[in-house]
Amino acid sequence: MMAVNPHSEPAKMEQIITEFFAKSLHIILESRCPFVSSRNYSGELSSASAASMRPRDKWFNLALRDCPAALENIDFWRQSNLEPMVVDVVLVQRPVNWDYASSSPKLAFEQNLLSKDRFPVVWKSDSDEFWCDGHSEKVIERWIMRYESKKGCKEGSSANKRSSTITSHALYKKSILLLRSLYVTVRLLPAYKIFREINSSGQIRSFSLVHRVSSSVEPLVRRDEAEMQQFTFTPVDTSCGKLCISLSYLPSISDTTSESSTPMSPQFITDYVGSPLADPLKRLPSASLPQYSPSSPFGRRHSWSYDTRMASPPSALPSPSPTYSESRTLHSKFGSHRPPISSRYSSLEPAQVHTKDTGYDEYFPSPNFSPSPSPSPPVGSNMLKVLLRSDSAPVYIPTSRLGDAPLYSNKTVLPFSPPLQATRPSLSLVERSLSIPTTAGKLLSLRGEDTARPSGVKISSNSSPHKSSSRSFSRLSFEDSYDDSEFSGPFVVDDDDTLDPGSRPGSSDRSGNLGMQHERVKSQDAAVGALVQMLKKAPPLQQDLNRSQYVSKTSRPEKSSNQIQDHPPHASSNVSSFSRVSGIKTTSDAMEELKGYLDVKQMLLKQSGKP
Amino acid sequence: MNCEVCQLKELDVEYFEIREVLRCILHTIFFHRALGLVRPKDVDLTLFEITYVQCGDAELEKKVDDKIDQFIDRVEKHPNKKNQICLSFFEVKNKQATWFTHKVEHLYWEQWYINLNVAHHPKPHSGKSHHSKLVLDPGESASDEGNARRATLESSLHEVLFQIIKFVNEKKDHIPPIPNMEGVSFPYEITISSSSDSAFGMDMFKRMLQTGHPTMLS
């Protein structure tokens, strides 16, 4: 056989025809094979994107995504030497209670295998509605692409040489137009809706689409053929024939697919967003974790993930970055480490609140937090989670566990730093005194227990009052920090404290902050103001509500306290007047109370006088 | 070269449907006339279960939207009238310069007439945004009527699209050689007219005369 010059017109013609078939098949199967769609493949046609396209994509100036089904079938078809290409789009319907897990993928796979082997078509069923294994198939579309060659026309003949040149160009242009029409048409047919429906959701449906590509036209069942409508694209003439695309389709398929798709078995989603199972407790690691340095940007950020590894020795932990990356994948490992961590979280609640990295924590929640047994009360932990998730600012967390956390490691530790595992050393005088007058009720209780003494010191020695006082004080501190933006610093310090307790005492890194805090504490006015704040916000107790107001009045400013100190008669008169108004039992009681406050004031003054 | 004219089926639309209907029709036509390298972009209509195809040219998309905006403005100014958009493809011919004229002549080789009959309803707010739905009368009958009208319009729009496909398939010989242009391969223009215009029919007649050949109305 004479070698054909690839640049000759006949060769070009043949190439155009071959590629026409390939492109047609690609267009059809792209919109009929579920999950193999190149839909919305396009964007703006940039020069870079155009350059990146494969040569086949540019055929007929229509760039499409890869369609493996089309590629597979066209390879087989090329061997058929321009035989007609018949593409059947088959709607496969299965019973509603069909075992999808075991059957449907297999069914589709088998169908595709059959399609591969079906050159020529070995489909010998008399009915297009083929029942197999409980499912039915129905041909809803039949596309036939064929090249009808003219009889007696010889390719490469000299008579046709000149016209064929024109013809090849015209053929290409008209082929472009035809394929554009084909592309639009496939999307206007009813089968396209089914294709989109299958592709749109992952629901298991009772129907699916399969395709069969063959080189011979198998007759359709009369009934189906009668239902189908015909559409034929205008053939494109060539020098020796014409390219034709014809279509038979069912105009209405809605009745077969109108049945609802099989719903997925109901599953209880236990780890929904916002559930205790899904959302992590965004807490910083405990104070006993020496690996994280305060200066490390990841120390705080990844602390939650680090927390999940608390079961392992801290020294075995990698650097923060790997921890961060690993935390995203090793969820099971995290979950296994949950129990020992969660017990610390509740006590860490006030300490772990910080303004940063809340968004990060939201995106990378520590898994399996809640399923682990946690001693923390679920309500409090949930509240924590809600607050941590929603707010980026320091938040006061009204949890009962607040008081359990020892607030101070030593006297250098600020009241705002609730260390996790810090012991309860002796408190500084200032801190003790600050911790004492928590509520009016507490103050009145002191009245009966301790009179005319530094009740603050006494209270501090008592564990339970200390807890309550520390709670109240921490409440105060957090409230202050919540109200005052400059208090956001302490949270940073707190985190550092909890992260690196070893360096906590007298750490040079935090000395600046500590000194600032001391200055605040030292300030007499601030202390008095703190007292006033506490008293104001203390929960009222029956008749003590008015007393608290009285106390706040008396202890508010330095000036007023000095006045009280310097002018006891005035205070007593005030007390007596107040007693007349509020109905306090005895004036002496009030005086004792006042004396207590004065003692506190003295202590404060002494403390402020210290270096 | 003769000018092929296609008068598309008239559609009865509401104000809020104008944009979607015109986009669908215009882009379908342009997709058949953007014969350069394209990456087709499928667009689903929100009001109808129809997916049309764009040729992926952002500039063209913008021009089409601008023209639709003009059409909507015109419809607002001329309610209760039949409105028409004419999409014309032409070739540019330089006329021989004379003392009086030196202009570029447009030889139209294809014209598409999109006929819309916009139902007159009091519009809530004039502007380019027409996404607000019309207030339907309470009662099931009004909603049923609306659904029936919508279904009819969808069917009609379907017919129009197939009308375009058939026309494109049947008429191919009049298309000039494909220039090396990105996007739409051929120069085009979109004109808007309404039945109230005195030149509504005259404009068509002028175009017919310009072509020099009797038009073939489909």
Short mmCIF file of N, CA and C in Angstrom, two decimals, chain A residues 370-516:
data_model
loop_
_atom_site.label_atom_id
_atom_site.label_comp_id
_atom_site.label_asym_id
_atom_site.label_seq_id
_atom_site.Cartn_x
_atom_site.Cartn_y
_atom_site.Cartn_z
N SER A 370 -14.02 14.85 74.26
CA SER A 370 -15.05 14.56 75.25
C SER A 370 -15.25 13.10 75.56
N PRO A 371 -15.07 12.24 74.61
CA PRO A 371 -15.38 10.85 74.98
C PRO A 371 -14.56 10.33 76.14
N SER A 372 -13.41 10.90 76.30
CA SER A 372 -12.58 10.40 77.39
C SER A 372 -13.21 10.78 78.71
N PRO A 373 -13.01 9.97 79.67
CA PRO A 373 -13.58 10.30 80.98
C PRO A 373 -12.93 11.53 81.54
N SER A 374 -13.74 12.40 81.87
CA SER A 374 -13.20 13.67 82.36
C SER A 374 -13.85 14.00 83.67
N PRO A 375 -13.05 14.37 84.59
CA PRO A 375 -13.65 14.75 85.87
C PRO A 375 -14.32 16.11 85.81
N SER A 376 -14.03 16.85 84.79
CA SER A 376 -14.59 18.19 84.74
C SER A 376 -16.08 18.09 84.47
N PRO A 377 -16.81 18.97 85.01
CA PRO A 377 -18.26 18.93 84.78
C PRO A 377 -18.54 19.26 83.33
N PRO A 378 -19.38 18.55 82.71
CA PRO A 378 -19.62 18.76 81.29
C PRO A 378 -20.18 20.14 81.01
N VAL A 379 -20.96 20.62 81.92
CA VAL A 379 -21.55 21.92 81.66
C VAL A 379 -20.48 22.98 81.57
N GLY A 380 -19.59 22.90 82.54
CA GLY A 380 -18.54 23.91 82.55
C GLY A 380 -17.64 23.79 81.34
N SER A 381 -17.32 22.56 80.99
CA SER A 381 -16.44 22.38 79.85
C SER A 381 -17.12 22.84 78.59
N ASN A 382 -18.41 22.58 78.50
CA ASN A 382 -19.13 23.03 77.30
C ASN A 382 -19.18 24.53 77.25
N MET A 383 -19.38 25.12 78.39
CA MET A 383 -19.41 26.56 78.41
C MET A 383 -18.07 27.10 77.97
N LEU A 384 -17.03 26.43 78.43
CA LEU A 384 -15.71 26.86 78.04
C LEU A 384 -15.55 26.79 76.55
N LYS A 385 -15.98 25.68 76.00
CA LYS A 385 -15.82 25.50 74.58
C LYS A 385 -16.58 26.56 73.81
N VAL A 386 -17.76 26.82 74.27
CA VAL A 386 -18.56 27.80 73.57
C VAL A 386 -17.88 29.15 73.63
N LEU A 387 -17.41 29.48 74.79
CA LEU A 387 -16.81 30.79 74.94
C LEU A 387 -15.51 30.87 74.16
N LEU A 388 -14.74 29.83 74.23
CA LEU A 388 -13.47 29.86 73.52
C LEU A 388 -13.68 29.91 72.04
N ARG A 389 -14.72 29.27 71.60
CA ARG A 389 -14.91 29.21 70.16
C ARG A 389 -15.43 30.52 69.63
N SER A 390 -16.25 31.14 70.41
CA SER A 390 -16.95 32.29 69.87
C SER A 390 -16.19 33.58 70.06
N ASP A 391 -15.41 33.65 71.07
CA ASP A 391 -14.80 34.91 71.38
C ASP A 391 -13.32 34.86 71.13
N SER A 392 -12.85 35.99 70.75
CA SER A 392 -11.41 36.09 70.62
C SER A 392 -10.85 36.91 71.75
N ALA A 393 -11.67 37.44 72.56
CA ALA A 393 -11.20 38.26 73.66
C ALA A 393 -11.23 37.42 74.92
N PRO A 394 -10.48 37.85 75.87
CA PRO A 394 -10.52 37.09 77.12
C PRO A 394 -11.92 37.04 77.67
N VAL A 395 -12.25 35.91 78.14
CA VAL A 395 -13.62 35.68 78.54
C VAL A 395 -13.62 35.20 79.95
N TYR A 396 -14.57 35.68 80.68
CA TYR A 396 -14.75 35.17 82.02
C TYR A 396 -15.55 33.91 81.94
N ILE A 397 -15.01 32.87 82.50
CA ILE A 397 -15.65 31.58 82.40
C ILE A 397 -16.20 31.24 83.75
N PRO A 398 -17.45 31.29 83.92
CA PRO A 398 -18.03 31.00 85.23
C PRO A 398 -18.13 29.52 85.49
N THR A 399 -17.03 28.94 85.74
CA THR A 399 -17.03 27.52 86.01
C THR A 399 -16.71 27.30 87.47
N SER A 400 -17.26 26.23 87.95
CA SER A 400 -17.05 25.97 89.36
C SER A 400 -15.64 25.54 89.64
N ARG A 401 -14.98 25.19 88.60
CA ARG A 401 -13.63 24.69 88.79
C ARG A 401 -12.64 25.82 88.98
N LEU A 402 -13.13 26.93 88.81
CA LEU A 402 -12.19 28.04 88.83
C LEU A 402 -11.47 28.09 90.14
N GLY A 403 -12.23 27.81 91.17
CA GLY A 403 -11.62 27.94 92.48
C GLY A 403 -10.66 26.83 92.78
N ASP A 404 -10.76 25.77 92.05
CA ASP A 404 -9.88 24.65 92.36
C ASP A 404 -8.47 24.92 91.93
N ALA A 405 -8.34 25.77 90.99
CA ALA A 405 -6.99 26.00 90.48
C ALA A 405 -6.25 26.88 91.46
N PRO A 406 -5.14 26.42 91.83
CA PRO A 406 -4.33 27.30 92.67
C PRO A 406 -3.86 28.48 91.86
N LEU A 407 -4.07 29.61 92.42
CA LEU A 407 -3.81 30.79 91.63
C LEU A 407 -2.35 31.18 91.65
N TYR A 408 -1.75 30.88 92.72
CA TYR A 408 -0.43 31.47 92.86
C TYR A 408 0.58 30.36 93.11
N SER A 409 1.63 30.51 92.46
CA SER A 409 2.74 29.59 92.72
C SER A 409 3.62 30.15 93.81
N ASN A 410 3.84 31.37 93.71
CA ASN A 410 4.56 32.04 94.79
C ASN A 410 4.16 33.50 94.78
N LYS A 411 4.74 34.18 95.63
CA LYS A 411 4.26 35.55 95.76
C LYS A 411 4.62 36.40 94.56
N THR A 412 5.56 35.94 93.80
CA THR A 412 5.88 36.72 92.62
C THR A 412 4.87 36.52 91.51
N VAL A 413 4.13 35.49 91.62
CA VAL A 413 3.14 35.22 90.59
C VAL A 413 1.97 36.14 90.77
N LEU A 414 1.54 36.66 89.69
CA LEU A 414 0.46 37.61 89.77
C LEU A 414 -0.85 36.90 90.04
N PRO A 415 -1.78 37.62 90.52
CA PRO A 415 -3.10 37.02 90.74
C PRO A 415 -3.76 36.57 89.46
N PHE A 416 -3.34 37.07 88.36
CA PHE A 416 -4.02 36.74 87.12
C PHE A 416 -3.54 35.45 86.53
N SER A 417 -2.55 34.90 87.09
CA SER A 417 -1.98 33.70 86.49
C SER A 417 -2.46 32.49 87.26
N PRO A 418 -3.34 31.76 86.74
CA PRO A 418 -3.80 30.54 87.40
C PRO A 418 -2.99 29.34 86.94
N PRO A 419 -1.96 29.04 87.59
CA PRO A 419 -1.15 27.89 87.15
C PRO A 419 -1.90 26.61 87.39
N LEU A 420 -1.58 25.68 86.60
CA LEU A 420 -2.31 24.43 86.66
C LEU A 420 -1.86 23.59 87.82
N GLN A 421 -0.59 23.32 87.81
CA GLN A 421 -0.10 22.41 88.83
C GLN A 421 0.70 23.15 89.89
N ALA A 422 0.55 24.43 89.88
CA ALA A 422 1.31 25.17 90.90
C ALA A 422 0.81 24.79 92.27
N THR A 423 1.72 24.75 93.14
CA THR A 423 1.35 24.47 94.52
C THR A 423 0.75 25.69 95.13
N ARG A 424 0.45 25.54 96.33
CA ARG A 424 -0.17 26.68 97.00
C ARG A 424 0.77 27.20 98.06
N PRO A 425 1.73 27.90 97.62
CA PRO A 425 2.65 28.43 98.62
C PRO A 425 1.99 29.58 99.36
N SER A 426 2.74 30.06 100.23
CA SER A 426 2.21 31.17 101.00
C SER A 426 2.02 32.36 100.08
N LEU A 427 0.95 32.97 100.30
CA LEU A 427 0.62 34.08 99.43
C LEU A 427 1.25 35.34 99.97
N SER A 428 1.48 36.20 99.08
CA SER A 428 1.94 37.50 99.53
C SER A 428 0.80 38.17 100.27
N LEU A 429 1.22 39.10 101.08
CA LEU A 429 0.23 39.74 101.91
C LEU A 429 -0.80 40.47 101.06
N VAL A 430 -0.28 41.11 100.07
CA VAL A 430 -1.20 41.85 99.20
C VAL A 430 -2.18 40.91 98.55
N GLU A 431 -1.65 39.81 98.05
CA GLU A 431 -2.50 38.88 97.33
C GLU A 431 -3.50 38.26 98.26
N ARG A 432 -3.04 37.98 99.43
CA ARG A 432 -3.98 37.41 100.38
C ARG A 432 -5.07 38.38 100.68
N SER A 433 -4.64 39.59 100.93
CA SER A 433 -5.64 40.57 101.30
C SER A 433 -6.59 40.83 100.15
N LEU A 434 -6.09 40.77 99.00
CA LEU A 434 -6.95 40.97 97.85
C LEU A 434 -7.91 39.82 97.68
N SER A 435 -7.46 38.70 98.09
CA SER A 435 -8.30 37.54 97.87
C SER A 435 -9.39 37.43 98.91
N ILE A 436 -9.24 38.15 99.97
CA ILE A 436 -10.16 37.91 101.07
C ILE A 436 -11.54 38.49 100.85
N PRO A 437 -11.62 39.77 100.71
CA PRO A 437 -12.97 40.35 100.69
C PRO A 437 -13.64 40.10 99.36
N THR A 438 -14.14 38.93 99.24
CA THR A 438 -14.71 38.56 97.95
C THR A 438 -16.13 39.04 97.83
N THR A 439 -16.92 38.56 98.69
CA THR A 439 -18.31 38.95 98.62
C THR A 439 -18.71 39.56 99.92
N ALA A 440 -19.81 40.22 99.85
CA ALA A 440 -20.31 40.79 101.08
C ALA A 440 -20.66 39.71 102.06
N GLY A 441 -21.14 38.61 101.53
CA GLY A 441 -21.48 37.52 102.41
C GLY A 441 -20.26 36.98 103.14
N LYS A 442 -19.21 36.88 102.41
CA LYS A 442 -17.99 36.40 103.02
C LYS A 442 -17.51 37.37 104.08
N LEU A 443 -17.63 38.61 103.74
CA LEU A 443 -17.19 39.61 104.70
C LEU A 443 -18.01 39.53 105.97
N LEU A 444 -19.27 39.37 105.80
CA LEU A 444 -20.12 39.30 106.97
C LEU A 444 -19.86 38.02 107.75
N SER A 445 -19.48 37.03 107.04
CA SER A 445 -19.16 35.80 107.75
C SER A 445 -17.90 35.97 108.58
N LEU A 446 -17.05 36.78 108.06
CA LEU A 446 -15.85 37.05 108.83
C LEU A 446 -16.19 37.76 110.12
N ARG A 447 -17.22 38.52 110.00
CA ARG A 447 -17.63 39.30 111.16
C ARG A 447 -17.81 38.41 112.35
N GLY A 448 -18.41 37.30 112.10
CA GLY A 448 -18.67 36.44 113.23
C GLY A 448 -17.45 35.65 113.66
N GLU A 449 -16.57 35.43 112.75
CA GLU A 449 -15.47 34.54 113.03
C GLU A 449 -14.25 35.30 113.51
N ASP A 450 -13.93 36.26 112.76
CA ASP A 450 -12.71 36.99 113.06
C ASP A 450 -13.05 38.45 113.20
N THR A 451 -12.67 38.95 114.24
CA THR A 451 -12.95 40.35 114.46
C THR A 451 -11.65 41.06 114.75
N ALA A 452 -11.56 42.21 114.19
CA ALA A 452 -10.44 43.10 114.47
C ALA A 452 -9.11 42.39 114.29
N ARG A 453 -8.99 41.79 113.22
CA ARG A 453 -7.72 41.15 112.92
C ARG A 453 -7.54 41.13 111.41
N PRO A 454 -6.36 40.89 111.02
CA PRO A 454 -6.19 40.76 109.57
C PRO A 454 -6.87 39.48 109.09
N SER A 455 -8.13 39.65 108.90
CA SER A 455 -8.90 38.46 108.55
C SER A 455 -8.46 37.89 107.23
N GLY A 456 -7.88 38.77 106.44
CA GLY A 456 -7.45 38.24 105.16
C GLY A 456 -6.41 37.16 105.34
N VAL A 457 -5.52 37.39 106.24
CA VAL A 457 -4.46 36.40 106.44
C VAL A 457 -5.06 35.12 106.97
N LYS A 458 -5.96 35.27 107.87
CA LYS A 458 -6.57 34.08 108.44
C LYS A 458 -7.31 33.29 107.38
N ILE A 459 -7.97 34.03 106.60
CA ILE A 459 -8.77 33.32 105.61
C ILE A 459 -7.88 32.58 104.66
N SER A 460 -6.78 33.19 104.39
CA SER A 460 -5.91 32.54 103.42
C SER A 460 -5.43 31.21 103.94
N SER A 461 -5.37 31.08 105.21
CA SER A 461 -4.88 29.82 105.73
C SER A 461 -5.92 28.74 105.66
N ASN A 462 -7.13 29.15 105.48
CA ASN A 462 -8.22 28.19 105.38
C ASN A 462 -8.39 27.82 103.92
N SER A 463 -8.43 26.57 103.71
CA SER A 463 -8.40 26.14 102.30
C SER A 463 -9.68 26.51 101.59
N SER A 464 -10.80 26.22 102.19
CA SER A 464 -12.04 26.45 101.44
C SER A 464 -12.30 27.92 101.22
N PRO A 465 -12.16 28.72 102.25
CA PRO A 465 -12.34 30.15 101.96
C PRO A 465 -11.33 30.64 100.95
N HIS A 466 -10.19 30.03 101.02
CA HIS A 466 -9.18 30.44 100.05
C HIS A 466 -9.66 30.15 98.65
N LYS A 467 -10.25 29.02 98.54
CA LYS A 467 -10.74 28.67 97.21
C LYS A 467 -11.75 29.68 96.76
N SER A 468 -12.68 29.91 97.65
CA SER A 468 -13.73 30.82 97.23
C SER A 468 -13.15 32.20 97.00
N SER A 469 -12.26 32.58 97.87
CA SER A 469 -11.70 33.90 97.70
C SER A 469 -10.86 33.96 96.44
N SER A 470 -10.13 32.90 96.22
CA SER A 470 -9.32 32.91 95.01
C SER A 470 -10.20 32.95 93.79
N ARG A 471 -11.32 32.27 93.93
CA ARG A 471 -12.25 32.28 92.81
C ARG A 471 -12.77 33.69 92.59
N SER A 472 -13.13 34.29 93.67
CA SER A 472 -13.67 35.63 93.53
C SER A 472 -12.60 36.56 93.02
N PHE A 473 -11.41 36.33 93.52
CA PHE A 473 -10.36 37.22 93.08
C PHE A 473 -10.06 36.99 91.61
N SER A 474 -10.05 35.74 91.26
CA SER A 474 -9.80 35.48 89.85
C SER A 474 -10.92 36.05 89.02
N ARG A 475 -12.10 35.99 89.59
CA ARG A 475 -13.22 36.59 88.89
C ARG A 475 -12.97 38.07 88.71
N LEU A 476 -12.53 38.67 89.76
CA LEU A 476 -12.22 40.09 89.68
C LEU A 476 -11.16 40.33 88.63
N SER A 477 -10.13 39.50 88.71
CA SER A 477 -9.03 39.74 87.79
C SER A 477 -9.49 39.59 86.37
N PHE A 478 -10.30 38.62 86.13
CA PHE A 478 -10.75 38.40 84.77
C PHE A 478 -11.71 39.47 84.34
N GLU A 479 -12.48 39.89 85.28
CA GLU A 479 -13.40 40.96 84.92
C GLU A 479 -12.63 42.21 84.58
N ASP A 480 -11.61 42.45 85.40
CA ASP A 480 -10.80 43.61 85.09
C ASP A 480 -10.18 43.47 83.72
N SER A 481 -9.67 42.27 83.50
CA SER A 481 -9.00 42.08 82.22
C SER A 481 -9.99 42.17 81.10
N TYR A 482 -11.17 41.76 81.38
CA TYR A 482 -12.19 41.82 80.33
C TYR A 482 -12.57 43.26 80.05
N ASP A 483 -12.59 44.03 81.10
CA ASP A 483 -12.98 45.41 80.90
C ASP A 483 -11.85 46.26 80.40
N ASP A 484 -10.67 45.91 80.83
CA ASP A 484 -9.53 46.72 80.50
C ASP A 484 -8.66 45.98 79.53
N SER A 485 -8.42 46.59 78.39
CA SER A 485 -7.67 45.88 77.38
C SER A 485 -6.23 45.67 77.79
N GLU A 486 -5.72 46.56 78.62
CA GLU A 486 -4.34 46.39 78.99
C GLU A 486 -4.13 45.19 79.87
N PHE A 487 -5.18 44.59 80.24
CA PHE A 487 -5.06 43.38 81.02
C PHE A 487 -4.89 42.16 80.15
N SER A 488 -4.86 42.36 78.88
CA SER A 488 -4.66 41.21 78.02
C SER A 488 -3.26 40.67 78.17
N GLY A 489 -2.36 41.53 78.60
CA GLY A 489 -1.01 41.09 78.81
C GLY A 489 -0.91 39.95 79.81
N PRO A 490 -1.61 40.08 80.89
CA PRO A 490 -1.47 39.01 81.89
C PRO A 490 -1.81 37.65 81.34
N PHE A 491 -2.69 37.61 80.44
CA PHE A 491 -3.02 36.30 79.90
C PHE A 491 -1.83 35.71 79.20
N VAL A 492 -1.11 36.54 78.57
CA VAL A 492 0.10 36.06 77.95
C VAL A 492 1.04 35.53 79.00
N VAL A 493 1.13 36.32 80.05
CA VAL A 493 2.00 35.90 81.15
C VAL A 493 1.49 34.62 81.74
N ASP A 494 0.19 34.55 81.92
CA ASP A 494 -0.36 33.34 82.50
C ASP A 494 -0.02 32.14 81.68
N ASP A 495 -0.17 32.29 80.40
CA ASP A 495 0.14 31.15 79.54
C ASP A 495 1.57 30.74 79.70
N ASP A 496 2.39 31.75 79.77
CA ASP A 496 3.80 31.42 79.92
C ASP A 496 4.03 30.72 81.23
N ASP A 497 3.31 31.21 82.23
CA ASP A 497 3.49 30.58 83.52
C ASP A 497 3.09 29.12 83.46
N THR A 498 1.95 28.90 82.88
CA THR A 498 1.48 27.52 82.85
C THR A 498 2.34 26.66 81.96
N LEU A 499 2.86 27.24 80.96
CA LEU A 499 3.65 26.44 80.04
C LEU A 499 5.00 26.10 80.64
N ASP A 500 5.50 27.02 81.31
CA ASP A 500 6.87 26.84 81.77
C ASP A 500 6.94 27.20 83.23
N PRO A 501 6.40 26.35 84.01
CA PRO A 501 6.40 26.71 85.43
C PRO A 501 7.80 26.74 86.03
N GLY A 502 8.67 26.01 85.42
CA GLY A 502 10.01 25.97 85.98
C GLY A 502 10.68 27.33 85.96
N SER A 503 10.34 28.02 84.96
CA SER A 503 10.96 29.34 84.84
C SER A 503 10.09 30.42 85.42
N ARG A 504 9.02 29.99 86.03
CA ARG A 504 8.07 30.98 86.49
C ARG A 504 8.63 31.89 87.57
N PRO A 505 9.18 31.29 88.62
CA PRO A 505 9.60 32.19 89.70
C PRO A 505 10.72 33.10 89.24
N GLY A 506 10.44 34.33 89.32
CA GLY A 506 11.48 35.29 89.04
C GLY A 506 12.03 35.20 87.64
N SER A 507 11.19 34.82 86.72
CA SER A 507 11.67 34.70 85.35
C SER A 507 11.98 36.07 84.81
N SER A 508 13.11 36.16 84.22
CA SER A 508 13.49 37.45 83.66
C SER A 508 12.65 37.80 82.46
N ASP A 509 12.14 36.80 81.80
CA ASP A 509 11.34 37.09 80.63
C ASP A 509 10.07 37.82 80.99
N ARG A 510 9.60 37.49 82.15
CA ARG A 510 8.31 38.05 82.50
C ARG A 510 8.43 39.07 83.62
N SER A 511 9.63 39.40 83.93
CA SER A 511 9.78 40.28 85.08
C SER A 511 9.14 41.62 84.81
N GLY A 512 9.24 42.05 83.59
CA GLY A 512 8.64 43.33 83.29
C GLY A 512 7.16 43.32 83.60
N ASN A 513 6.52 42.29 83.15
CA ASN A 513 5.09 42.19 83.39
C ASN A 513 4.80 42.02 84.86
N LEU A 514 5.60 41.25 85.50
CA LEU A 514 5.38 41.04 86.91
C LEU A 514 5.52 42.35 87.67
N GLY A 515 6.55 43.10 87.31
CA GLY A 515 6.75 44.35 87.99
C GLY A 515 5.58 45.28 87.78
N MET A 516 5.09 45.24 86.62
CA MET A 516 3.93 46.09 86.33
C MET A 516 2.75 45.68 87.18
#
